[in-house]
Amino acid sequence: MVKSMVAKHAIWPKEEDIIFSLAAKAQIDKELNGKENVIDATIGALMDDEGKLITLNSVYDEYKKLDNTLIAPYAQIAGQKNYIEAVKKACFKEFMPNGHIRVVASPGGTGSIKMAIFNYTDENETILLPNWYWGPYKVICEEINRNIKNYELFNEKGNFNFNAFKNQFLELSKNQDRIFTILNTPAHNPTGYTVTDNEWDKILDLCKEVSIEKDKKITVFIDIAYIDFSGKDGNDTREFFKKFSDLPENILIIIGYSMSKGYTAYGMRSGACICISSDKDIADEFYYSCSHSARANWSNCNRGAMELLSTIMNDDNKLKKYEEERNSYKGMLKQRAEAFVKEADNILLDILPYRDGFFVSIPCENPLKVCEKAIESKLYTIPLKMGIRFAVCAVSEEKCKKAPKIIKDAIDFVKSL
């Protein structure tokens, strides 16, 4: 009897995505018992206090004004020219690094990650990630037969653990000529940490040190999915981009840009892979390699989303309106996060260092059991390998104040078993 038809490399465990599975259970609970009685901190999307998805009027009003002929056609494989320029402006603002910059459109930030890992690592090679990281990085690596090596993200002072990063970086450089690492900053998912300028200096100095060996090829991928909800005005957390100017030619910087969070355009699946290189030939190579990947995987991306970003970024009044509306919700997000962090501190709930962004993470043993216990109090969170993730982006300030006590009680209960 034939028990399997799929190719061997495509056989995976029969399991649902845990985030969407728990989100579905939370939704059922809200329908049965009232949304006011449930704390749903599962999905990483910005919700209002009533649990309704926030969509920026300054974005969707412009989208609805687009002529059908700007939405319906195929886009160019690497992205429309006006979109490419809009991405540069939206990403860097006034902090454009000095170098050769190329952009290839991707379906959200996830598409940019897939292109970068596929094109800048070989099969069976290892990429470097912190021990707290966004789960789909692993899924992508598994899909294309890449391995992962972890380092401890935080040191004893709650800062970026540069020594751990350095040790693993150097160890990796002994075993392979390609060194590929991902830094999800600012507003790291799932902890909310942001790498500081001083920490960036250390990271880049290490890259330069290793790059002296000309056979080494170093790629630093920066996932900036949450950048527009970081810092005070969105500019102060972009200054680090200037540090990528005039790097050695065997250090390539790739940035994963996404419209999903900053423009509340999750379902439009629009993003870009951006490279910065001191060498024109290497930058051109990036453009054609990633364009080939785009053609081979999704052909081209969402034309309407491209026109939307171009429309906003090329009109000062529309851009100002967008930034004012986004910043109002950024303020709301900060208040929620502050409420959670303050209450956690009051009741001595240990959380990981939070700076900005959609999530707070709580280290604990047996995360799944902790989540299951919290569900008894109608609190839904996401279990990770070493703790749980709480989405402050999706929970009202009032519920953010209540949640730490429920979580602490759940952790204490599981410890007592």
XYZ file of C-alpha atoms in Angstrom:
417
model
C 0.000 0.000 0.000
C 1.248 3.479 -0.902
C 1.578 5.441 2.329
C 3.299 8.498 0.966
C 3.451 10.267 -2.384
C 5.354 13.373 -1.399
C 9.080 13.663 -2.059
C 11.294 12.717 0.877
C 12.574 16.265 1.400
C 8.992 17.537 1.723
C 7.851 15.250 4.531
C 7.231 17.229 7.698
C 5.429 16.571 10.990
C 1.650 16.755 10.711
C 1.070 19.737 12.968
C -0.654 23.096 12.773
C 1.115 26.408 13.310
C 0.819 26.872 17.064
C 0.278 30.645 16.861
C -2.710 30.407 14.549
C -4.027 27.355 16.401
C -4.045 29.139 19.770
C -5.438 32.284 18.164
C -8.353 30.216 16.854
C -9.005 28.796 20.333
C -8.925 32.295 21.810
C -11.431 33.448 19.218
C -13.823 30.646 20.138
C -13.445 31.530 23.825
C -14.286 35.175 23.077
C -17.389 34.194 21.143
C -18.585 31.890 23.922
C -17.689 33.951 26.985
C -17.390 37.537 25.745
C -14.266 39.236 24.441
C -14.137 41.444 27.540
C -13.429 38.332 29.625
C -10.581 36.983 27.465
C -6.998 38.242 27.113
C -5.845 37.264 23.630
C -2.097 37.918 23.321
C -1.419 35.483 20.476
C -1.299 37.239 17.108
C 1.368 39.812 16.276
C -0.922 42.459 14.815
C -1.998 45.820 16.184
C -5.487 45.619 17.720
C -7.661 48.275 19.328
C -8.952 47.956 22.893
C -11.984 46.029 21.645
C -9.830 43.457 19.883
C -10.498 44.768 16.379
C -7.657 44.919 13.854
C -6.311 48.453 13.452
C -6.031 49.607 9.853
C -4.529 53.020 9.163
C -7.010 55.280 7.376
C -4.120 57.262 5.885
C -3.036 54.047 4.162
C -6.304 52.461 3.089
C -7.945 55.693 1.948
C -5.078 56.088 -0.509
C -5.275 52.444 -1.539
C -8.952 52.766 -2.409
C -8.205 55.802 -4.555
C -5.788 53.897 -6.779
C -6.983 53.371 -10.305
C -7.721 49.754 -11.175
C -5.050 49.908 -13.878
C -2.442 50.534 -11.146
C -3.584 47.551 -9.075
C -4.374 44.870 -11.635
C -1.265 44.558 -13.872
C 1.724 42.327 -13.297
C 4.562 44.102 -11.535
C 8.158 43.937 -12.695
C 9.957 40.968 -11.169
C 12.274 43.079 -9.020
C 9.550 45.620 -8.334
C 8.358 48.777 -10.023
C 10.998 51.484 -10.246
C 8.901 53.922 -8.245
C 8.450 51.260 -5.547
C 12.180 50.585 -5.365
C 12.845 54.276 -4.747
C 9.969 54.478 -2.249
C 11.389 51.512 -0.312
C 14.767 53.224 -0.017
C 13.110 56.389 1.270
C 10.833 54.545 3.690
C 13.626 52.336 5.001
C 16.531 54.728 5.413
C 14.898 58.181 5.579
C 17.821 60.607 6.052
C 20.242 57.851 7.079
C 21.076 56.428 3.661
C 24.446 54.652 3.935
C 27.234 55.354 1.488
C 27.495 52.394 -0.852
C 25.862 50.574 -3.729
C 22.257 49.886 -2.798
C 19.997 47.469 -4.671
C 16.386 46.518 -3.974
C 14.360 43.464 -5.004
C 10.682 43.257 -4.071
C 9.515 40.340 -1.938
C 6.220 39.057 -0.511
C 6.556 40.610 2.919
C 9.659 40.433 5.042
C 9.477 36.645 4.994
C 10.175 36.576 1.269
C 13.289 38.684 1.759
C 14.571 36.290 4.419
C 14.049 33.283 2.153
C 15.862 34.960 -0.765
C 18.798 36.009 1.379
C 19.374 32.668 3.083
C 18.963 30.739 -0.173
C 21.330 32.931 -2.179
C 24.008 33.576 0.447
C 24.442 30.153 2.038
C 25.046 26.712 0.592
C 23.271 23.484 1.502
C 24.279 22.046 4.889
C 25.890 25.319 5.962
C 25.042 26.875 9.307
C 23.602 30.313 10.017
C 23.987 32.173 13.299
C 20.929 33.147 15.356
C 20.311 34.179 18.971
C 18.622 31.668 21.246
C 15.499 33.854 21.218
C 14.352 34.206 17.613
C 11.322 34.301 15.313
C 10.294 30.685 14.627
C 9.945 30.903 10.812
C 13.720 31.479 10.516
C 14.063 27.837 11.473
C 11.264 26.755 9.138
C 12.967 28.490 6.205
C 16.320 26.890 7.055
C 14.747 23.439 7.297
C 13.008 23.889 3.948
C 16.282 24.511 2.121
C 18.557 22.280 4.220
C 20.444 24.856 6.283
C 21.482 24.472 9.901
C 21.213 26.876 12.837
C 23.741 27.709 15.545
C 22.554 29.726 18.549
C 24.220 32.116 20.957
C 22.749 33.541 24.159
C 21.068 36.830 23.262
C 21.407 38.528 26.653
C 24.287 38.843 29.082
C 23.927 39.037 32.855
C 23.223 42.792 32.630
C 20.370 42.346 30.170
C 22.282 43.752 27.207
C 23.255 42.196 23.889
C 25.619 39.355 24.696
C 28.445 40.371 22.395
C 30.918 37.897 23.874
C 28.591 34.967 23.180
C 27.936 36.296 19.685
C 31.658 36.742 19.043
C 32.553 33.247 20.226
C 29.999 31.575 17.970
C 30.817 33.891 15.056
C 34.520 33.008 15.251
C 33.759 29.311 15.712
C 31.580 29.386 12.616
C 34.303 31.152 10.632
C 36.698 28.279 11.424
C 34.358 25.722 9.882
C 33.012 27.516 6.807
C 33.960 30.421 4.597
C 30.434 31.831 4.529
C 29.234 33.451 7.743
C 25.562 34.424 7.670
C 23.821 35.919 10.693
C 20.405 37.465 11.280
C 19.824 40.359 13.668
C 16.166 41.219 14.235
C 16.396 44.837 15.387
C 15.092 47.319 16.348
C 12.156 45.977 18.395
C 13.200 42.339 18.246
C 10.563 39.642 17.883
C 9.894 38.079 20.395
C 11.648 40.098 23.142
C 11.319 43.747 22.119
C 15.085 44.334 22.418
C 16.937 46.869 20.243
C 20.650 46.617 19.496
C 22.350 49.875 20.549
C 24.746 51.911 18.441
C 27.677 50.856 20.629
C 26.717 47.219 20.230
C 26.535 47.697 16.464
C 30.085 49.090 16.518
C 31.327 45.924 18.218
C 29.463 43.680 15.801
C 30.831 45.470 12.745
C 34.362 45.611 14.160
C 34.208 41.827 14.553
C 33.002 41.456 10.966
C 35.867 43.636 9.748
C 38.358 41.628 11.775
C 37.237 38.361 10.188
C 36.952 39.955 6.735
C 40.730 40.425 6.635
C 40.777 36.810 5.483
C 39.683 37.459 1.909
C 38.207 33.998 1.418
C 35.589 34.780 4.091
C 32.202 35.981 2.876
C 30.215 37.672 5.623
C 26.520 38.446 5.293
C 24.668 40.338 8.007
C 20.897 40.242 7.527
C 18.908 42.838 9.499
C 15.213 42.109 9.893
C 13.607 45.533 10.460
C 9.960 44.435 10.352
C 9.094 46.472 13.478
C 11.248 49.547 12.904
C 8.319 51.919 12.425
C 7.097 51.103 15.929
C 10.465 51.673 17.577
C 12.136 54.673 19.140
C 10.675 58.107 19.770
C 10.037 59.357 16.262
C 11.173 56.484 14.049
C 14.341 58.336 13.100
C 16.401 57.796 16.239
C 16.439 54.026 15.662
C 17.594 54.427 12.055
C 20.922 56.101 12.729
C 22.721 52.753 12.717
C 22.138 52.477 8.952
C 24.974 54.975 8.399
C 27.369 52.480 9.980
C 27.006 50.287 6.897
C 28.877 52.797 4.733
C 32.111 51.805 2.984
C 32.503 48.355 4.521
C 35.040 45.838 3.163
C 33.813 44.248 -0.062
C 33.465 40.805 1.530
C 30.954 42.126 4.079
C 27.465 42.309 2.629
C 24.595 43.951 4.485
C 21.081 42.789 3.592
C 17.985 44.405 5.062
C 14.595 42.735 5.178
C 11.977 45.453 4.687
C 8.246 44.934 5.243
C 5.070 46.976 4.861
C 3.147 44.597 7.125
C 3.573 46.259 10.519
C 4.379 49.886 9.746
C 1.491 50.248 7.288
C -0.888 47.704 8.883
C -0.712 45.959 5.501
C -0.227 42.403 6.770
C -2.251 40.696 4.059
C -0.828 42.699 1.156
C 2.411 40.709 1.521
C 4.664 43.488 0.338
C 8.289 43.921 1.282
C 11.780 44.034 -0.151
C 15.282 42.639 0.111
C 17.804 45.500 0.220
C 21.563 45.123 -0.104
C 24.343 47.551 0.799
C 27.799 46.899 -0.613
C 30.946 48.921 -1.187
C 31.437 47.011 -4.449
C 29.225 47.683 -7.481
C 29.696 44.228 -8.980
C 28.657 42.526 -5.740
C 25.585 44.749 -5.503
C 24.656 43.979 -9.107
C 25.182 40.263 -8.441
C 22.733 40.549 -5.528
C 20.121 42.163 -7.778
C 20.259 39.461 -10.432
C 20.507 36.546 -7.998
C 17.501 37.709 -6.005
C 15.558 38.575 -9.153
C 16.119 35.011 -10.346
C 14.833 33.703 -6.996
C 11.783 35.917 -7.263
C 10.980 34.604 -10.748
C 11.472 31.027 -9.618
C 9.304 31.303 -6.491
C 6.556 33.918 -6.805
C 7.236 35.580 -10.161
C 6.312 39.059 -8.987
C 4.731 40.803 -6.017
C 1.626 42.820 -5.160
C 1.417 45.672 -7.671
C -1.242 47.591 -5.706
C 0.903 47.631 -2.563
C 3.836 48.952 -4.583
C 1.756 51.810 -5.963
C 0.400 52.517 -2.480
C 3.829 52.949 -0.891
C 4.994 55.056 -3.825
C 1.929 57.298 -3.511
C 2.480 57.929 0.191
C 6.245 58.378 0.079
C 6.171 60.821 -2.858
C 3.612 63.244 -1.398
C 4.708 65.245 1.646
C 1.147 65.857 2.854
C 0.162 62.210 2.565
C 3.372 61.126 4.249
C 2.810 63.540 7.128
C -0.770 62.329 7.577
C 0.415 58.728 7.607
C 3.203 59.365 10.112
C 0.916 61.266 12.481
C -1.657 58.471 12.470
C 0.956 55.740 12.881
C 2.642 57.641 15.705
C -0.640 57.935 17.584
C -0.849 54.143 17.647
C 2.821 53.922 18.509
C 2.004 55.946 21.602
C -0.798 53.542 22.448
C 1.567 50.590 22.042
C 4.143 52.164 24.332
C 1.525 52.763 27.039
C 0.438 49.132 26.880
C 4.003 47.873 27.069
C 4.832 50.212 29.954
C 1.773 48.975 31.842
C 2.847 45.351 31.399
C 6.509 45.960 32.262
C 5.661 48.094 35.314
C 3.244 45.518 36.719
C 5.716 42.698 36.029
C 8.300 44.629 38.017
C 5.822 45.251 40.855
C 5.029 41.558 41.298
C 8.589 40.354 40.590
C 7.736 38.578 37.340
C 10.981 38.016 35.453
C 10.771 39.273 31.858
C 13.399 39.716 29.166
C 14.736 43.232 28.466
C 12.091 45.180 26.518
C 12.781 48.350 24.527
C 10.178 48.604 21.762
C 7.843 46.644 19.586
C 4.903 44.285 19.593
C 6.035 41.639 22.091
C 7.301 40.962 25.593
C 8.849 37.590 26.451
C 8.823 35.833 29.800
C 11.440 33.105 30.413
C 10.144 29.977 32.136
C 10.368 26.207 32.234
C 7.705 24.078 30.556
C 6.302 26.976 28.470
C 3.477 24.890 27.014
C 2.230 23.889 30.459
C 2.445 27.514 31.596
C 0.348 28.584 28.611
C -2.186 25.853 29.278
C -2.481 26.900 32.925
C -2.926 30.561 31.945
C -5.730 29.579 29.561
C -7.696 28.448 32.611
C -7.770 32.157 33.518
C -8.680 32.993 29.918
C -5.242 34.345 29.041
C -3.835 33.135 25.718
C -0.111 33.498 24.982
C 2.376 31.721 22.745
C 4.776 29.066 24.065
C 8.358 29.345 22.828
C 11.321 27.070 23.427
C 12.494 28.870 26.570
C 9.480 30.890 27.649
C 6.284 32.530 26.492
C 5.539 35.481 24.214
C 2.932 38.085 25.143
C 1.681 40.347 22.321
C 1.189 43.782 23.897
C 0.206 44.981 20.425
C -3.059 43.046 20.660
C -4.088 43.697 24.275
C -5.611 46.779 25.910
C -3.669 48.697 28.547
C -6.116 47.526 31.219
C -5.585 43.873 30.322
C -1.803 44.406 30.065
C -1.930 45.369 33.748
C -3.845 42.190 34.645
C -1.800 39.728 32.596
C 1.502 39.619 34.574
C -0.222 38.269 37.715
C -1.939 35.509 35.732
C 1.343 34.578 34.081
C 3.279 34.576 37.351
C 0.657 32.415 39.014
C 0.795 29.981 36.085
C 4.594 29.792 36.249
C 4.531 29.258 40.012
C 1.897 26.551 39.655
C 3.908 24.659 37.027
C 7.045 24.936 39.181
C 5.186 23.347 42.068
C 4.240 20.230 40.132
